[in-house]
PDB file of C-alpha atoms in Angstrom:
ATOM      1  CA  MET Z  16     -19.711-195.060 104.545  1.00  0.00           C
ATOM      2  CA  GLY Z  17     -19.828-191.965 103.111  1.00  0.00           C
ATOM      3  CA  ALA Z  18     -18.156-190.148 100.001  1.00  0.00           C
ATOM      4  CA  ALA Z  19     -13.721-190.671 100.313  1.00  0.00           C
ATOM      5  CA  GLY Z  20     -14.563-193.296 103.082  1.00  0.00           C
ATOM      6  CA  ALA Z  21     -15.686-190.616 105.433  1.00  0.00           C
ATOM      7  CA  VAL Z  22     -17.604-191.471 108.714  1.00  0.00           C
ATOM      8  CA  VAL Z  23     -21.564-191.311 108.054  1.00  0.00           C
ATOM      9  CA  THR Z  24     -23.103-188.538 110.126  1.00  0.00           C
ATOM     10  CA  ASP Z  25     -26.914-189.499 109.567  1.00  0.00           C
ATOM     11  CA  ASP Z  26     -27.597-190.597 112.705  1.00  0.00           C
ATOM     12  CA  LEU Z  27     -31.031-191.566 111.894  1.00  0.00           C
ATOM     13  CA  ALA Z  28     -30.185-194.397 109.256  1.00  0.00           C
ATOM     14  CA  GLY Z  29     -30.632-197.453 110.122  1.00  0.00           C
ATOM     15  CA  SER Z  30     -32.457-199.477 112.856  1.00  0.00           C
ATOM     16  CA  LEU Z  31     -31.413-199.104 116.416  1.00  0.00           C
ATOM     17  CA  VAL Z  32     -29.551-202.365 117.614  1.00  0.00           C
ATOM     18  CA  ASP Z  33     -31.240-204.187 120.726  1.00  0.00           C
ATOM     19  CA  LEU Z  34     -30.407-203.945 124.032  1.00  0.00           C
ATOM     20  CA  ASP Z  35     -27.693-206.819 124.607  1.00  0.00           C
ATOM     21  CA  THR Z  36     -26.118-205.186 121.767  1.00  0.00           C
ATOM     22  CA  TRP Z  37     -26.152-201.483 123.131  1.00  0.00           C
ATOM     23  CA  TYR Z  38     -25.098-202.923 126.458  1.00  0.00           C
ATOM     24  CA  ARG Z  39     -22.144-204.365 125.059  1.00  0.00           C
ATOM     25  CA  LEU Z  40     -20.872-201.382 122.936  1.00  0.00           C
ATOM     26  CA  GLN Z  41     -21.250-199.347 126.215  1.00  0.00           C
ATOM     27  CA  GLN Z  42     -19.021-201.906 127.995  1.00  0.00           C
ATOM     28  CA  PHE Z  43     -16.629-201.687 125.174  1.00  0.00           C
ATOM     29  CA  TYR Z  44     -16.787-197.701 125.375  1.00  0.00           C
ATOM     30  CA  PHE Z  45     -16.359-198.137 128.905  1.00  0.00           C
ATOM     31  CA  TYR Z  46     -13.291-200.364 128.557  1.00  0.00           C
ATOM     32  CA  GLU Z  47     -11.431-197.925 125.923  1.00  0.00           C
ATOM     33  CA  ALA Z  48     -11.521-195.267 128.508  1.00  0.00           C
ATOM     34  CA  GLU Z  49     -10.257-197.197 131.126  1.00  0.00           C
ATOM     35  CA  LEU Z  50      -7.335-198.295 128.792  1.00  0.00           C
ATOM     36  CA  LEU Z  51      -6.919-194.709 128.106  1.00  0.00           C
ATOM     37  CA  ASP Z  52      -7.009-193.323 131.221  1.00  0.00           C
ATOM     38  CA  ASP Z  53      -4.466-196.293 132.221  1.00  0.00           C
ATOM     39  CA  GLY Z  54      -1.956-195.337 129.916  1.00  0.00           C
ATOM     40  CA  ARG Z  55      -2.550-198.769 128.087  1.00  0.00           C
ATOM     41  CA  PHE Z  56      -2.003-197.127 124.534  1.00  0.00           C
ATOM     42  CA  ALA Z  57      -0.735-200.489 122.940  1.00  0.00           C
ATOM     43  CA  ASP Z  58      -3.643-202.227 124.454  1.00  0.00           C
ATOM     44  CA  TRP Z  59      -6.135-199.483 123.510  1.00  0.00           C
ATOM     45  CA  LEU Z  60      -4.832-199.413 119.835  1.00  0.00           C
ATOM     46  CA  GLU Z  61      -5.994-203.643 119.799  1.00  0.00           C
ATOM     47  CA  LEU Z  62      -9.667-202.060 120.011  1.00  0.00           C
ATOM     48  CA  PHE Z  63      -8.820-200.724 116.337  1.00  0.00           C
ATOM     49  CA  ASP Z  64      -9.681-202.427 112.722  1.00  0.00           C
ATOM     50  CA  GLU Z  65      -6.215-202.585 110.362  1.00  0.00           C
ATOM     51  CA  ASP Z  66      -7.886-200.236 107.912  1.00  0.00           C
ATOM     52  CA  LEU Z  67      -8.547-197.448 110.751  1.00  0.00           C
ATOM     53  CA  HIS Z  68      -9.579-193.778 109.942  1.00  0.00           C
ATOM     54  CA  TYR Z  69      -9.081-191.752 113.293  1.00  0.00           C
ATOM     55  CA  TRP Z  70     -10.325-188.110 112.280  1.00  0.00           C
ATOM     56  CA  ALA Z  71     -10.538-184.973 114.253  1.00  0.00           C
ATOM     57  CA  PRO Z  72     -11.903-182.268 111.711  1.00  0.00           C
ATOM     58  CA  THR Z  73     -11.725-178.686 112.297  1.00  0.00           C
ATOM     59  CA  ARG Z  74     -14.671-176.488 112.831  1.00  0.00           C
ATOM     60  CA  SER Z  75     -15.358-172.880 112.136  1.00  0.00           C
ATOM     61  CA  ASN Z  76     -18.011-170.114 113.180  1.00  0.00           C
ATOM     62  CA  ARG Z  77     -20.713-170.097 110.253  1.00  0.00           C
ATOM     63  CA  THR Z  78     -24.329-168.591 109.953  1.00  0.00           C
ATOM     64  CA  ARG Z  79     -27.243-171.164 110.318  1.00  0.00           C
ATOM     65  CA  ARG Z  80     -28.048-171.249 106.618  1.00  0.00           C
ATOM     66  CA  GLN Z  81     -24.160-172.157 106.364  1.00  0.00           C
ATOM     67  CA  GLN Z  82     -23.786-175.056 109.248  1.00  0.00           C
ATOM     68  CA  ALA Z  83     -22.897-177.338 106.608  1.00  0.00           C
ATOM     69  CA  LEU Z  84     -19.661-175.856 105.847  1.00  0.00           C
ATOM     70  CA  SER Z  85     -19.147-175.735 109.619  1.00  0.00           C
ATOM     71  CA  ILE Z  86     -16.763-178.554 110.130  1.00  0.00           C
ATOM     72  CA  ALA Z  87     -13.875-179.218 107.501  1.00  0.00           C
ATOM     73  CA  LYS Z  88     -14.365-182.193 105.058  1.00  0.00           C
ATOM     74  CA  GLU Z  89     -11.455-184.971 104.756  1.00  0.00           C
ATOM     75  CA  ASN Z  90      -8.514-183.210 103.415  1.00  0.00           C
ATOM     76  CA  GLU Z  91      -8.679-180.278 104.574  1.00  0.00           C
ATOM     77  CA  ALA Z  92      -7.600-179.325 107.821  1.00  0.00           C
ATOM     78  CA  ALA Z  93      -7.751-181.089 110.851  1.00  0.00           C
ATOM     79  CA  PHE Z  94      -6.401-181.873 114.554  1.00  0.00           C
ATOM     80  CA  TYR Z  95      -6.137-185.533 113.924  1.00  0.00           C
ATOM     81  CA  ASP Z  96      -5.817-187.168 110.641  1.00  0.00           C
ATOM     82  CA  GLU Z  97      -4.535-190.533 111.641  1.00  0.00           C
ATOM     83  CA  THR Z  98      -4.407-194.376 110.417  1.00  0.00           C
ATOM     84  CA  LYS Z  99      -3.446-197.216 112.727  1.00  0.00           C
ATOM     85  CA  ASP Z 100      -0.181-197.611 111.996  1.00  0.00           C
ATOM     86  CA  SER Z 101       0.221-193.894 112.459  1.00  0.00           C
ATOM     87  CA  LEU Z 102      -1.303-193.721 116.051  1.00  0.00           C
ATOM     88  CA  ALA Z 103       1.318-197.246 116.301  1.00  0.00           C
ATOM     89  CA  TRP Z 104       4.541-195.136 115.995  1.00  0.00           C
ATOM     90  CA  ARG Z 105       3.057-192.090 117.848  1.00  0.00           C
ATOM     91  CA  ILE Z 106       2.695-194.983 120.530  1.00  0.00           C
ATOM     92  CA  ARG Z 107       5.745-195.859 120.160  1.00  0.00           C
ATOM     93  CA  ARG Z 108       7.418-192.419 120.285  1.00  0.00           C
ATOM     94  CA  PHE Z 109       5.889-191.960 123.568  1.00  0.00           C
ATOM     95  CA  ASP Z 110       8.059-195.002 125.360  1.00  0.00           C
ATOM     96  CA  SER Z 111      11.000-193.997 123.585  1.00  0.00           C
ATOM     97  CA  GLY Z 112      11.395-190.743 125.700  1.00  0.00           C
ATOM     98  CA  MET Z 113      11.500-188.438 122.959  1.00  0.00           C
ATOM     99  CA  ALA Z 114       8.124-187.761 123.565  1.00  0.00           C
ATOM    100  CA  TRP Z 115       9.213-184.619 125.777  1.00  0.00           C
ATOM    101  CA  ALA Z 116       5.469-183.157 125.733  1.00  0.00           C
ATOM    102  CA  GLU Z 117       4.419-186.289 127.719  1.00  0.00           C
ATOM    103  CA  ASP Z 118       7.379-186.921 129.812  1.00  0.00           C
ATOM    104  CA  PRO Z 119       6.420-187.257 132.589  1.00  0.00           C
ATOM    105  CA  PRO Z 120       2.851-188.277 131.214  1.00  0.00           C
ATOM    106  CA  SER Z 121      -0.203-186.839 131.725  1.00  0.00           C
ATOM    107  CA  ARG Z 122      -2.993-188.114 133.845  1.00  0.00           C
ATOM    108  CA  THR Z 123      -6.223-188.427 132.074  1.00  0.00           C
ATOM    109  CA  ARG Z 124      -9.857-188.935 132.808  1.00  0.00           C
ATOM    110  CA  HIS Z 125     -12.583-189.915 129.789  1.00  0.00           C
ATOM    111  CA  LEU Z 126     -15.888-189.523 130.768  1.00  0.00           C
ATOM    112  CA  ILE Z 127     -18.093-191.361 127.874  1.00  0.00           C
ATOM    113  CA  SER Z 128     -21.829-191.061 127.673  1.00  0.00           C
ATOM    114  CA  ASN Z 129     -24.836-190.592 125.269  1.00  0.00           C
ATOM    115  CA  LEU Z 130     -24.439-193.826 123.624  1.00  0.00           C
ATOM    116  CA  THR Z 131     -26.383-194.139 120.161  1.00  0.00           C
ATOM    117  CA  ALA Z 132     -25.902-197.068 117.808  1.00  0.00           C
ATOM    118  CA  ARG Z 133     -27.782-198.076 114.872  1.00  0.00           C
ATOM    119  CA  HIS Z 134     -27.135-200.804 112.358  1.00  0.00           C
ATOM    120  CA  SER Z 135     -25.207-199.230 109.207  1.00  0.00           C
ATOM    121  CA  GLY Z 136     -24.023-202.328 107.186  1.00  0.00           C
ATOM    122  CA  GLU Z 137     -23.470-205.952 107.701  1.00  0.00           C
ATOM    123  CA  ASN Z 138     -21.952-206.029 110.596  1.00  0.00           C
ATOM    124  CA  GLU Z 139     -21.429-202.697 110.640  1.00  0.00           C
ATOM    125  CA  ILE Z 140     -23.034-200.294 113.510  1.00  0.00           C
ATOM    126  CA  THR Z 141     -22.771-196.354 113.337  1.00  0.00           C
ATOM    127  CA  CYS Z 142     -21.801-195.066 117.325  1.00  0.00           C
ATOM    128  CA  ARG Z 143     -22.301-191.895 118.584  1.00  0.00           C
ATOM    129  CA  THR Z 144     -20.902-190.922 121.997  1.00  0.00           C
ATOM    130  CA  ASN Z 145     -20.177-187.775 123.658  1.00  0.00           C
ATOM    131  CA  PHE Z 146     -17.224-187.256 125.591  1.00  0.00           C
ATOM    132  CA  ILE Z 147     -15.831-185.008 128.236  1.00  0.00           C
ATOM    133  CA  VAL Z 148     -11.647-185.405 128.680  1.00  0.00           C
ATOM    134  CA  TRP Z 149     -10.245-183.715 131.632  1.00  0.00           C
ATOM    135  CA  ARG Z 150      -6.008-183.908 131.281  1.00  0.00           C
ATOM    136  CA  SER Z 151      -3.605-182.594 133.968  1.00  0.00           C
ATOM    137  CA  ARG Z 152       0.152-182.394 133.776  1.00  0.00           C
ATOM    138  CA  LEU Z 153       2.769-181.527 135.961  1.00  0.00           C
ATOM    139  CA  GLU Z 154       2.119-179.437 138.851  1.00  0.00           C
ATOM    140  CA  ARG Z 155      -0.538-176.503 137.086  1.00  0.00           C
ATOM    141  CA  GLU Z 156      -1.513-177.574 133.965  1.00  0.00           C
ATOM    142  CA  GLN Z 157      -4.921-178.308 133.390  1.00  0.00           C
ATOM    143  CA  ASP Z 158      -7.765-179.029 130.412  1.00  0.00           C
ATOM    144  CA  TRP Z 159     -10.905-179.883 129.213  1.00  0.00           C
ATOM    145  CA  TYR Z 160     -11.760-181.375 125.894  1.00  0.00           C
ATOM    146  CA  ALA Z 161     -15.792-182.072 125.235  1.00  0.00           C
ATOM    147  CA  GLY Z 162     -17.452-183.147 121.848  1.00  0.00           C
ATOM    148  CA  GLU Z 163     -18.759-186.023 120.318  1.00  0.00           C
ATOM    149  CA  ARG Z 164     -17.307-189.090 118.459  1.00  0.00           C
ATOM    150  CA  ARG Z 165     -19.091-191.058 115.773  1.00  0.00           C
ATOM    151  CA  ASP Z 166     -17.857-194.027 114.707  1.00  0.00           C
ATOM    152  CA  ILE Z 167     -18.167-196.852 112.521  1.00  0.00           C
ATOM    153  CA  VAL Z 168     -18.272-200.271 114.926  1.00  0.00           C
ATOM    154  CA  ARG Z 169     -17.135-203.976 113.239  1.00  0.00           C
ATOM    155  CA  ALA Z 170     -19.331-206.560 114.987  1.00  0.00           C
ATOM    156  CA  GLN Z 171     -16.208-209.603 114.973  1.00  0.00           C
ATOM    157  CA  GLU Z 172     -17.536-213.480 115.013  1.00  0.00           C
ATOM    158  CA  ASP Z 173     -16.585-213.483 118.385  1.00  0.00           C
ATOM    159  CA  GLY Z 174     -19.038-211.123 119.698  1.00  0.00           C
ATOM    160  CA  SER Z 175     -16.362-208.665 120.111  1.00  0.00           C
ATOM    161  CA  PHE Z 176     -16.087-204.918 118.501  1.00  0.00           C
ATOM    162  CA  LEU Z 177     -13.604-203.310 116.655  1.00  0.00           C
ATOM    163  CA  VAL Z 178     -13.801-199.552 115.469  1.00  0.00           C
ATOM    164  CA  ALA Z 179     -12.693-199.098 111.796  1.00  0.00           C
ATOM    165  CA  LYS Z 180     -13.572-195.104 111.480  1.00  0.00           C
ATOM    166  CA  ARG Z 181     -13.755-192.360 114.285  1.00  0.00           C
ATOM    167  CA  ARG Z 182     -14.849-188.765 113.662  1.00  0.00           C
ATOM    168  CA  ILE Z 183     -13.879-187.039 117.118  1.00  0.00           C
ATOM    169  CA  LEU Z 184     -15.656-183.399 116.721  1.00  0.00           C
ATOM    170  CA  PHE Z 185     -14.548-180.833 119.416  1.00  0.00           C
ATOM    171  CA  ASP Z 186     -17.212-178.327 120.697  1.00  0.00           C
ATOM    172  CA  VAL Z 187     -14.687-175.641 120.448  1.00  0.00           C
ATOM    173  CA  ASN Z 188     -13.019-174.031 117.080  1.00  0.00           C
ATOM    174  CA  VAL Z 189      -9.460-173.611 118.929  1.00  0.00           C
ATOM    175  CA  LEU Z 190      -7.978-175.950 121.452  1.00  0.00           C
ATOM    176  CA  MET Z 191      -6.296-174.021 124.049  1.00  0.00           C
ATOM    177  CA  VAL Z 192      -3.689-176.680 124.847  1.00  0.00           C
ATOM    178  CA  LYS Z 193      -0.544-176.942 124.716  1.00  0.00           C
ATOM    179  CA  ASN Z 194      -0.285-179.876 123.101  1.00  0.00           C
ATOM    180  CA  ILE Z 195      -2.777-182.278 121.448  1.00  0.00           C
ATOM    181  CA  SER Z 196      -0.925-185.753 122.150  1.00  0.00           C
ATOM    182  CA  THR Z 197      -4.556-186.743 124.132  1.00  0.00           C
ATOM    183  CA  PHE Z 198      -6.366-189.431 122.576  1.00  0.00           C
ATOM    184  CA  PHE Z 199      -9.770-189.377 122.473  1.00  0.00           C
TER     185      PHE Z 199
END
């Protein structure tokens, strides 16, 4: 973990996980995508640890010399800056009928790839995945999202995993969508 609980972004730190762990993580991420695409958001939320930080910082265009400044820091502008409790609130809102931007609900397809996984602490693994998410709604609304996720995943005693921290980094500076109620 970095300063102020930030997700570690040094993908070269730590040793690679063994092939069996990598495969189980890959299946974990595929299952997560299935839950999201099926609209099973309460079940999806169970894949996260209680102290979750779910964060999607904004980006800005910078010169090569200033690339370290191109991604907003914690407590700066973000598309998402959530906890497990705030995500639970959003999910309950979907079910309440009061989330008009998602009634009727969007249809999504989450494609997750390029998993790299490294040991980063006791029972913690730093995972990096790429995503493409297709979202359609009503007759003509269609959106694409592309980017990467960097997670801190905790291995549980029973062999399962829980995501403790997620940083979502979109490949665009401005999301040209009507709403960002999609989960990543």
